[in-house]
CSV table of C-alpha atoms in Angstrom, one decimal:
chain,number,residue,atom,x,y,z
A,1,MET,CA,59.9,63.1,111.2
A,2,THR,CA,56.9,65.3,112.1
A,3,HIS,CA,54.4,64.1,114.7
A,4,PHE,CA,51.8,66.5,113.4
A,5,GLU,CA,50.8,65.5,109.9
A,6,TYR,CA,47.8,65.1,107.6
A,7,ARG,CA,46.1,61.7,107.5
A,8,ASN,CA,43.0,61.0,105.6
A,9,GLY,CA,42.5,64.7,105.0
A,10,GLU,CA,42.9,65.9,108.6
A,11,MET,CA,45.9,66.9,110.7
A,12,HIS,CA,46.7,64.4,113.5
A,13,ALA,CA,48.9,64.6,116.5
A,14,GLU,CA,50.6,61.2,116.4
A,15,GLY,CA,47.5,58.9,116.0
A,16,VAL,CA,44.9,61.3,117.2
A,17,ALA,CA,42.8,63.5,115.0
A,18,LEU,CA,43.0,67.1,116.1
A,19,SER,CA,39.3,67.6,115.6
A,20,ARG,CA,38.7,65.0,118.3
A,21,ILE,CA,40.8,66.9,120.7
A,22,ALA,CA,38.9,70.1,119.9
A,23,GLU,CA,35.7,68.4,120.7
A,24,VAL,CA,36.9,67.2,124.2
A,25,ALA,CA,39.2,70.1,125.3
A,26,GLU,CA,37.6,72.9,123.2
A,27,THR,CA,39.7,75.7,121.6
A,28,PRO,CA,42.1,77.3,121.9
A,29,VAL,CA,44.1,74.4,123.2
A,30,TYR,CA,47.8,73.5,123.4
A,31,VAL,CA,48.6,70.0,122.1
A,32,TYR,CA,51.9,68.3,122.8
A,33,SER,CA,53.4,65.1,121.3
A,34,ALA,CA,55.1,62.8,123.7
A,35,GLY,CA,56.7,61.1,120.7
A,36,ALA,CA,58.2,64.4,119.4
A,37,LEU,CA,59.6,65.2,122.9
A,38,ALA,CA,61.2,61.7,123.0
A,39,GLU,CA,62.6,62.0,119.5
A,40,ALA,CA,64.2,65.4,120.2
A,41,TYR,CA,65.7,64.3,123.5
A,42,THR,CA,67.1,61.1,122.0
A,43,ARG,CA,68.6,63.0,119.1
A,44,PHE,CA,70.3,65.4,121.4
A,45,SER,CA,71.6,62.9,124.0
A,46,SER,CA,72.7,60.4,121.3
A,47,ALA,CA,74.8,63.0,119.6
A,48,LEU,CA,76.6,63.7,122.9
A,49,SER,CA,77.1,60.0,123.5
A,50,THR,CA,78.4,59.4,120.0
A,51,ALA,CA,81.0,62.1,120.5
A,52,ASP,CA,82.0,60.2,123.7
A,53,LEU,CA,81.3,63.2,125.9
A,54,ASN,CA,80.6,62.8,129.6
A,55,ALA,CA,77.3,64.7,129.5
A,56,ARG,CA,74.1,65.3,131.4
A,57,VAL,CA,71.0,66.9,129.9
A,58,CYS,CA,69.0,69.1,132.2
A,59,TYR,CA,65.8,70.2,130.5
A,60,ALA,CA,65.3,74.0,130.8
A,61,MET,CA,61.8,74.1,132.3
A,62,LYS,CA,61.2,77.7,131.5
A,63,ALA,CA,60.4,76.6,128.0
A,64,ASN,CA,57.4,74.5,129.1
A,65,SER,CA,56.8,73.6,132.7
A,66,ASN,CA,53.8,71.4,132.4
A,67,ILE,CA,54.5,68.5,134.8
A,68,ALA,CA,53.4,65.9,132.2
A,69,VAL,CA,56.0,67.3,129.8
A,70,ILE,CA,58.7,67.3,132.5
A,71,ARG,CA,57.8,63.7,133.4
A,72,THR,CA,58.0,62.6,129.8
A,73,LEU,CA,61.6,63.9,129.6
A,74,ALA,CA,62.5,62.7,133.1
A,75,ASP,CA,61.5,59.2,132.2
A,76,LEU,CA,64.0,59.4,129.4
A,77,GLY,CA,66.8,60.4,131.8
A,78,ALA,CA,66.6,64.2,131.7
A,79,GLY,CA,67.4,66.3,134.7
A,80,ALA,CA,66.0,69.8,135.1
A,81,ASP,CA,67.3,73.4,134.9
A,82,VAL,CA,65.0,75.6,137.1
A,83,VAL,CA,64.9,79.3,137.6
A,84,SER,CA,62.5,79.7,140.5
A,85,GLY,CA,61.2,78.0,143.6
A,86,GLY,CA,58.0,77.2,141.7
A,87,GLU,CA,59.9,75.5,139.0
A,88,LEU,CA,61.8,73.5,141.6
A,89,GLU,CA,58.5,72.3,143.1
A,90,ARG,CA,57.3,71.3,139.6
A,91,ALA,CA,60.5,69.4,138.8
A,92,LEU,CA,60.3,67.4,142.1
A,93,ALA,CA,56.6,66.8,141.6
A,94,ALA,CA,57.3,65.5,138.1
A,95,GLY,CA,59.8,63.0,139.4
A,96,VAL,CA,63.2,64.7,138.9
A,97,SER,CA,65.5,63.9,141.7
A,98,GLY,CA,67.2,66.7,143.6
A,99,PRO,CA,70.8,65.9,142.5
A,100,ASP,CA,69.7,66.1,138.8
A,101,ILE,CA,68.5,69.7,139.2
A,102,VAL,CA,70.4,72.9,138.4
A,103,PHE,CA,69.2,76.2,139.8
A,104,SER,CA,69.9,79.1,137.4
A,105,GLY,CA,68.7,82.7,137.4
A,106,VAL,CA,70.0,86.1,138.5
A,107,GLY,CA,67.6,86.7,141.4
A,108,LYS,CA,67.4,83.7,143.7
A,109,THR,CA,65.9,84.7,147.1
A,110,PRO,CA,67.1,83.3,150.4
A,111,GLY,CA,63.8,81.4,150.7
A,112,GLU,CA,64.5,79.8,147.3
A,113,MET,CA,68.0,78.9,148.3
A,114,ARG,CA,66.8,77.2,151.5
A,115,GLN,CA,64.2,75.3,149.4
A,116,ALA,CA,66.8,74.1,147.0
A,117,ILE,CA,69.3,73.2,149.7
A,118,ALA,CA,66.6,71.1,151.4
A,119,ALA,CA,66.0,69.3,148.1
A,120,GLU,CA,69.7,68.6,147.8
A,121,ILE,CA,69.9,69.9,144.3
A,122,GLY,CA,73.0,69.2,142.2
A,123,GLN,CA,74.3,72.7,141.5
A,124,PHE,CA,73.6,76.4,142.0
A,125,ASN,CA,74.6,78.7,139.1
A,126,VAL,CA,75.7,81.9,140.8
A,127,GLU,CA,75.5,85.2,138.9
A,128,SER,CA,76.8,87.9,141.3
A,129,ILE,CA,79.0,88.4,144.3
A,130,PRO,CA,76.0,89.4,146.5
A,131,GLU,CA,74.2,86.2,145.5
A,132,LEU,CA,77.4,84.2,146.3
A,133,GLU,CA,77.7,85.7,149.7
A,134,MET,CA,74.0,85.2,150.5
A,135,LEU,CA,74.2,81.6,149.4
A,136,SER,CA,77.1,81.0,151.7
A,137,HIS,CA,75.2,82.6,154.6
A,138,VAL,CA,72.1,80.4,153.9
A,139,ALA,CA,74.0,77.2,153.4
A,140,THR,CA,76.1,77.8,156.6
A,141,SER,CA,72.9,78.4,158.6
A,142,MET,CA,71.6,75.0,157.4
A,143,GLY,CA,74.8,73.2,158.0
A,144,ALA,CA,75.2,72.3,154.3
A,145,THR,CA,77.9,72.7,151.7
A,146,VAL,CA,76.7,73.4,148.2
A,147,ASP,CA,78.3,72.8,144.8
A,148,ILE,CA,78.3,76.0,142.7
A,149,ALA,CA,79.2,77.2,139.2
A,150,ILE,CA,79.9,80.9,138.6
A,151,ARG,CA,78.1,81.9,135.5
A,152,VAL,CA,80.5,83.9,133.4
A,153,ASN,CA,79.6,86.4,130.8
A,154,PRO,CA,82.0,85.9,127.8
A,155,ASP,CA,80.9,89.0,125.9
A,156,VAL,CA,79.8,87.0,122.9
A,157,ASP,CA,76.9,88.3,120.7
A,158,ALA,CA,74.7,85.3,120.0
A,159,ASN,CA,73.2,87.1,116.9
A,160,THR,CA,69.7,86.3,118.0
A,161,HIS,CA,66.8,88.5,119.0
A,162,HIS,CA,68.1,91.2,121.4
A,163,LYS,CA,65.5,90.3,124.0
A,164,ILE,CA,66.9,86.7,124.3
A,165,SER,CA,70.6,87.5,124.0
A,166,THR,CA,72.3,86.9,127.4
A,167,GLY,CA,76.0,86.8,126.8
A,168,ARG,CA,77.0,90.4,126.1
A,169,GLN,CA,78.5,92.8,128.6
A,170,GLU,CA,75.4,94.9,128.5
A,171,ASP,CA,73.2,92.0,129.5
A,172,LYS,CA,72.2,91.4,133.1
A,173,PHE,CA,73.4,87.8,133.2
A,174,GLY,CA,76.6,86.4,134.7
A,175,ILE,CA,79.9,87.9,135.8
A,176,ASP,CA,82.4,89.4,133.4
A,177,ILE,CA,84.7,86.6,132.4
A,178,ALA,CA,87.7,88.9,133.0
A,179,ARG,CA,86.9,89.0,136.7
A,180,ALA,CA,86.3,85.3,137.1
A,181,GLY,CA,89.7,84.6,138.7
A,182,ASP,CA,89.0,87.0,141.6
A,183,ILE,CA,85.4,85.7,142.0
A,184,TYR,CA,86.5,82.1,142.2
A,185,ALA,CA,89.2,83.1,144.8
A,186,ARG,CA,86.4,84.7,146.8
A,187,ALA,CA,84.2,81.7,146.5
A,188,ALA,CA,86.9,79.4,147.7
A,189,GLU,CA,87.3,81.5,150.9
A,190,LEU,CA,83.6,81.4,151.8
A,191,PRO,CA,82.2,78.8,154.1
A,192,SER,CA,79.8,76.1,152.8
A,193,ILE,CA,80.6,76.9,149.1
A,194,ALA,CA,82.3,74.4,146.8
A,195,PRO,CA,83.2,76.2,143.5
A,196,VAL,CA,83.5,73.1,141.2
A,197,SER,CA,82.0,74.3,138.0
A,198,ILE,CA,81.8,77.1,135.4
A,199,ALA,CA,78.5,78.0,133.7
A,200,VAL,CA,77.8,79.9,130.5
A,201,HIS,CA,74.7,80.6,128.5
A,202,ILE,CA,74.8,83.2,125.7
A,203,GLY,CA,71.2,83.3,124.5
A,204,SER,CA,68.3,81.5,122.9
A,205,GLN,CA,67.3,80.5,119.4
A,206,LEU,CA,70.8,80.4,118.0
A,207,THR,CA,71.0,79.2,114.4
A,208,ASP,CA,74.7,79.5,114.0
A,209,VAL,CA,77.4,77.5,115.8
A,210,ALA,CA,80.0,80.3,115.6
A,211,PRO,CA,78.9,82.1,118.8
A,212,PHE,CA,78.9,78.8,120.7
A,213,ARG,CA,82.5,78.2,119.5
A,214,ALA,CA,83.7,81.6,120.7
A,215,ALA,CA,82.0,81.3,124.1
A,216,PHE,CA,83.1,77.7,124.8
A,217,ALA,CA,86.7,78.5,123.7
A,218,ARG,CA,86.8,81.3,126.4
A,219,VAL,CA,85.4,78.9,129.0
A,220,ALA,CA,88.1,76.3,128.1
A,221,GLU,CA,90.7,78.9,128.6
A,222,LEU,CA,89.2,80.0,131.9
A,223,THR,CA,89.1,76.4,133.0
A,224,ARG,CA,92.8,76.0,132.5
A,225,GLU,CA,93.5,79.3,134.3
A,226,LEU,CA,91.4,78.3,137.3
A,227,ARG,CA,93.0,74.9,137.6
A,228,ALA,CA,96.4,76.4,137.4
A,229,ALA,CA,95.4,78.6,140.3
A,230,GLY,CA,94.4,75.6,142.4
A,231,HIS,CA,90.7,75.4,141.8
A,232,ASN,CA,89.1,71.9,141.3
A,233,ILE,CA,87.0,72.6,138.2
A,234,GLY,CA,85.4,69.3,137.3
A,235,LYS,CA,82.2,70.4,135.6
A,236,LEU,CA,81.1,72.8,132.9
A,237,ASP,CA,77.6,73.9,132.4
A,238,LEU,CA,77.3,75.0,128.8
A,239,GLY,CA,73.7,76.1,128.9
A,240,GLY,CA,71.2,75.7,126.0
A,241,GLY,CA,70.2,78.0,123.2
A,242,LEU,CA,70.2,75.8,120.1
A,243,GLY,CA,67.5,77.0,117.8
A,244,ILE,CA,64.7,75.4,116.0
A,245,ASP,CA,63.2,75.9,112.5
A,246,TYR,CA,60.2,78.3,112.8
A,247,GLY,CA,60.0,78.4,109.0
A,248,ARG,CA,62.5,81.2,108.3
A,249,GLN,CA,65.8,80.2,109.8
A,250,THR,CA,67.5,76.8,109.5
A,251,PRO,CA,69.4,75.8,112.6
A,252,PRO,CA,72.5,73.6,112.4
A,253,PRO,CA,72.2,69.9,113.0
A,254,VAL,CA,72.8,69.0,116.6
A,255,GLU,CA,75.8,67.0,115.5
A,256,ASP,CA,77.4,70.3,114.3
A,257,TYR,CA,76.8,71.8,117.7
A,258,VAL,CA,78.2,68.8,119.5
A,259,ALA,CA,81.3,68.9,117.3
A,260,VAL,CA,81.9,72.4,118.5
A,261,VAL,CA,81.6,71.2,122.1
A,262,ALA,CA,84.1,68.4,121.5
A,263,GLU,CA,86.5,70.7,119.6
A,264,THR,CA,86.6,73.4,122.4
A,265,VAL,CA,86.2,71.6,125.7
A,266,GLY,CA,86.3,67.9,124.9
A,267,ASP,CA,89.8,67.5,126.2
A,268,LEU,CA,89.2,69.0,129.6
A,269,GLU,CA,87.9,65.8,131.2
A,270,CYS,CA,85.0,67.6,132.7
A,271,GLU,CA,81.4,66.5,133.2
A,272,LEU,CA,79.4,68.6,130.8
A,273,MET,CA,75.9,69.8,131.5
A,274,PHE,CA,73.5,71.0,128.8
A,275,GLU,CA,70.2,72.8,129.3
A,276,PRO,CA,68.1,72.6,126.1
A,277,GLY,CA,64.6,73.9,126.3
A,278,ARG,CA,63.2,75.2,123.1
A,279,TYR,CA,65.0,72.5,121.1
A,280,LEU,CA,63.2,69.8,123.0
A,281,ALA,CA,59.7,71.3,123.5
A,282,GLY,CA,59.2,73.8,120.7
A,283,PRO,CA,58.4,71.5,117.7
A,284,ALA,CA,56.6,69.1,120.1
A,285,GLY,CA,53.6,71.4,120.5
A,286,ILE,CA,51.0,73.3,118.6
A,287,LEU,CA,48.3,75.8,119.5
A,288,MET,CA,45.0,74.9,117.9
A,289,THR,CA,42.4,77.6,117.5
A,290,GLN,CA,39.1,78.2,115.8
A,291,VAL,CA,38.0,80.9,113.4
A,292,ILE,CA,35.3,83.0,115.1
A,293,TYR,CA,34.7,85.3,112.1
A,294,ALA,CA,36.1,85.5,108.6
A,295,LYS,CA,36.1,89.3,107.9
A,296,GLU,CA,36.7,90.8,104.5
A,297,ALA,CA,37.7,94.5,104.9
A,298,GLU,CA,38.5,97.0,102.2
A,299,ALA,CA,42.2,96.3,102.1
A,300,ARG,CA,42.7,93.0,104.1
A,301,ARG,CA,41.1,89.7,104.8
A,302,PHE,CA,41.0,88.8,108.5
A,303,ALA,CA,40.6,85.4,110.2
A,304,ILE,CA,39.5,86.4,113.7
A,305,VAL,CA,40.3,83.4,115.9
A,306,ASP,CA,39.5,82.5,119.5
A,307,ALA,CA,43.2,82.4,120.5
A,308,ALA,CA,44.8,85.7,121.5
A,309,MET,CA,48.0,87.3,122.5
A,310,ASN,CA,47.5,86.3,126.1
A,311,ASP,CA,47.5,82.6,125.0
A,312,LEU,CA,50.6,83.0,122.7
A,313,ILE,CA,52.5,86.2,123.2
A,314,ARG,CA,55.6,85.4,121.2
A,315,PRO,CA,54.4,87.2,118.0
A,316,ALA,CA,53.6,90.4,119.9
A,317,LEU,CA,56.6,90.2,122.2
A,318,TYR,CA,59.4,89.0,119.8
A,319,ASP,CA,57.8,89.5,116.4
A,320,ALA,CA,58.0,85.7,116.3
A,321,VAL,CA,56.6,83.8,113.3
A,322,HIS,CA,54.7,80.6,113.7
A,323,ARG,CA,53.6,78.6,110.6
A,324,ILE,CA,49.8,78.5,110.5
A,325,GLU,CA,48.0,75.7,108.8
A,326,THR,CA,44.4,74.4,108.6
A,327,VAL,CA,43.4,71.2,110.4
A,328,ARG,CA,41.5,70.2,107.3
A,329,GLU,CA,44.0,69.3,104.6
A,330,PRO,CA,43.7,71.8,101.7
A,331,ALA,CA,42.9,70.5,98.3
A,332,THR,CA,46.0,70.1,96.2
A,333,ASP,CA,44.5,72.1,93.4
A,334,GLY,CA,42.8,74.7,95.6
A,335,ALA,CA,43.5,78.4,95.5
A,336,LEU,CA,45.2,80.0,98.4
A,337,GLN,CA,44.4,83.4,99.8
A,338,ASP,CA,46.2,86.1,101.9
A,339,TRP,CA,44.8,86.1,105.4
A,340,ASP,CA,45.8,88.1,108.5
A,341,VAL,CA,45.2,85.8,111.4
A,342,VAL,CA,44.3,87.9,114.5
A,343,GLY,CA,42.9,87.4,117.9
A,344,PRO,CA,40.0,89.1,119.7
A,345,VAL,CA,42.0,91.3,122.1
A,346,CYS,CA,41.6,95.0,121.5
A,347,GLU,CA,45.2,95.7,120.6
A,348,THR,CA,46.7,95.8,117.1
A,349,GLY,CA,49.5,93.7,118.5
A,350,ASP,CA,47.1,90.8,118.9
A,351,THR,CA,48.2,89.5,115.4
A,352,PHE,CA,49.6,86.1,114.8
A,353,ALA,CA,50.4,86.5,111.1
A,354,LYS,CA,49.9,88.9,108.2
A,355,GLY,CA,49.4,87.8,104.6
A,356,CYS,CA,49.3,84.1,105.6
A,357,GLN,CA,48.7,81.8,102.7
A,358,LEU,CA,45.6,79.7,103.5
A,359,PRO,CA,42.6,78.3,101.7
A,360,ALA,CA,39.3,80.0,101.9
A,361,LEU,CA,38.2,80.1,105.5
A,362,SER,CA,34.8,80.2,107.2
A,363,GLU,CA,33.5,80.4,110.7
A,364,GLY,CA,34.4,77.3,112.7
A,365,ALA,CA,37.5,76.3,110.7
A,366,LEU,CA,40.3,74.9,112.9
A,367,LEU,CA,43.8,76.3,112.5
A,368,VAL,CA,47.1,75.1,113.9
A,369,MET,CA,50.0,77.3,115.0
A,370,ARG,CA,53.2,75.2,114.7
A,371,ASP,CA,56.2,75.0,117.0
A,372,ALA,CA,54.3,76.4,119.9
A,373,GLY,CA,55.5,73.9,122.5
A,374,ALA,CA,58.1,76.3,124.0
A,375,TYR,CA,57.4,79.7,125.5
A,376,GLY,CA,53.7,79.3,124.6
A,377,ALA,CA,51.4,78.2,127.4
A,378,VAL,CA,54.1,78.9,130.0
A,379,MET,CA,54.1,82.6,129.1
A,380,SER,CA,50.3,82.9,128.9
A,381,SER,CA,48.3,85.2,131.1
A,382,VAL,CA,44.7,86.1,131.9
A,383,TYR,CA,44.8,89.5,130.2
A,384,ASN,CA,41.3,90.7,129.3
A,385,SER,CA,40.1,88.2,132.0
A,386,ARG,CA,40.5,85.5,129.4
A,387,ALA,CA,40.9,82.1,131.1
A,388,LEU,CA,44.1,80.0,130.7
A,389,VAL,CA,43.5,77.4,128.0
A,390,ALA,CA,43.8,73.6,128.3
A,391,GLU,CA,46.9,71.6,127.6
A,392,VAL,CA,46.8,68.1,126.1
A,393,LEU,CA,49.5,65.5,125.8
A,394,VAL,CA,49.2,62.9,123.1
A,395,HIS,CA,50.9,59.4,123.1
A,396,ASP,CA,50.3,57.2,120.1
A,397,ASP,CA,46.5,57.0,119.7
A,398,SER,CA,45.7,58.3,123.2
A,399,PHE,CA,45.5,61.7,124.7
A,400,ALA,CA,45.0,63.3,128.1
A,401,VAL,CA,44.1,66.8,129.3
A,402,VAL,CA,47.2,67.6,131.4
A,403,ARG,CA,46.0,71.1,132.3
A,404,ALA,CA,42.3,71.8,132.6
A,405,ARG,CA,40.9,74.9,131.1
A,406,GLN,CA,40.7,77.5,133.7
A,407,GLU,CA,37.4,79.2,134.6
A,408,PRO,CA,37.2,82.9,135.3
A,409,ALA,CA,35.8,82.1,138.8
A,410,THR,CA,39.2,80.4,139.5
A,411,PHE,CA,41.3,83.6,139.2
A,412,MET,CA,38.5,85.8,140.5
A,413,GLY,CA,38.6,83.6,143.6
A,414,TYR,CA,41.9,85.2,144.5
A,415,GLU,CA,40.4,88.7,144.6
A,416,THR,CA,38.2,90.3,147.2
A,417,LEU,CA,36.4,93.5,147.8
A,418,ALA,CA,38.0,95.9,150.3
A,419,ASP,CA,36.4,96.0,153.8
A,420,TRP,CA,34.8,99.3,153.1
A,421,GLN,CA,33.2,98.1,149.9
A,422,ASN,CA,31.0,95.5,151.5
């Protein structure tokens, strides 16, 4: 089911016409469907339940950290996977309880560790010996004992974009799985540290289950080895990474992914944690933009829109493809044209699509960039002093602005002239 579809000649988000949102929130604007978030979460969690796995889903907030999105998922039972002190604050503000939070990431600061310990989070995923020793020092100073997982690097190529592969030896993440025995022995010696889990995450936007099978099989083998050495491994954090359909790759059904989990680690009697991000948020959001100018050049036809690479950087950063459609439903017998959809930033990289098949466009036409709910607004910036755009959440036939459009005066308010310039 799609929660963004044409009704009476116009694209709707659930029961709300997108043109209505454009009138209230202006463009460009991110629009999220609460129904799509709920459907994706239910599909993922139900597949785990059907396979009779003892599982917990912790939403990877780095995909979309709007507190209304987090609350929507938390109300369904999701925990949170955070990678910064700021994300931890957002998770707590959105109603996620401390024990349902996992803190991942390679560069946790002592201040972030103290913040997370004070919040009584469920688990730290540790990625280096220096981090392990620092966490022990901080926890001891606070009189606390913390549950940890060592994130292992299984040296598995996820066969995804090289910038979002995280499980190879040349990647910065985790500890070489061959050294895991020694690292767990060291963790068991340290005060205030309870090494009770293993963590693994090999990358994002995977559309093949084979890399998961290879990585999870290595984790299963390590679990048995660590238990034989006397370590009480009762949890496995299997990360996220399951891809979505951006229009060019077809990801496997979640049931196929869960079958691999059951096949590789299902007999270990561990509590399993999963951290889907893109899978939950990606299809649940669109970026709506308006054509400023329709420009016909000698060799190309350009739709210059009011969204830019600072609003959605994925095409410039990852060569990502987002399906682009008109808000007004095209005529079934209408001719389509090749359009390059570009933004106003003075860089050639500010291009969303080349040769996109769209009907004839004119100034003021509204366009939609699909599957922009993950790594969209959360990666936006104020490059060119362009204000951050609004975010809207839709539920049935209602909608709310859940992040107001930023004004230039807001970010300029953080700046000041030097003393000698006054």
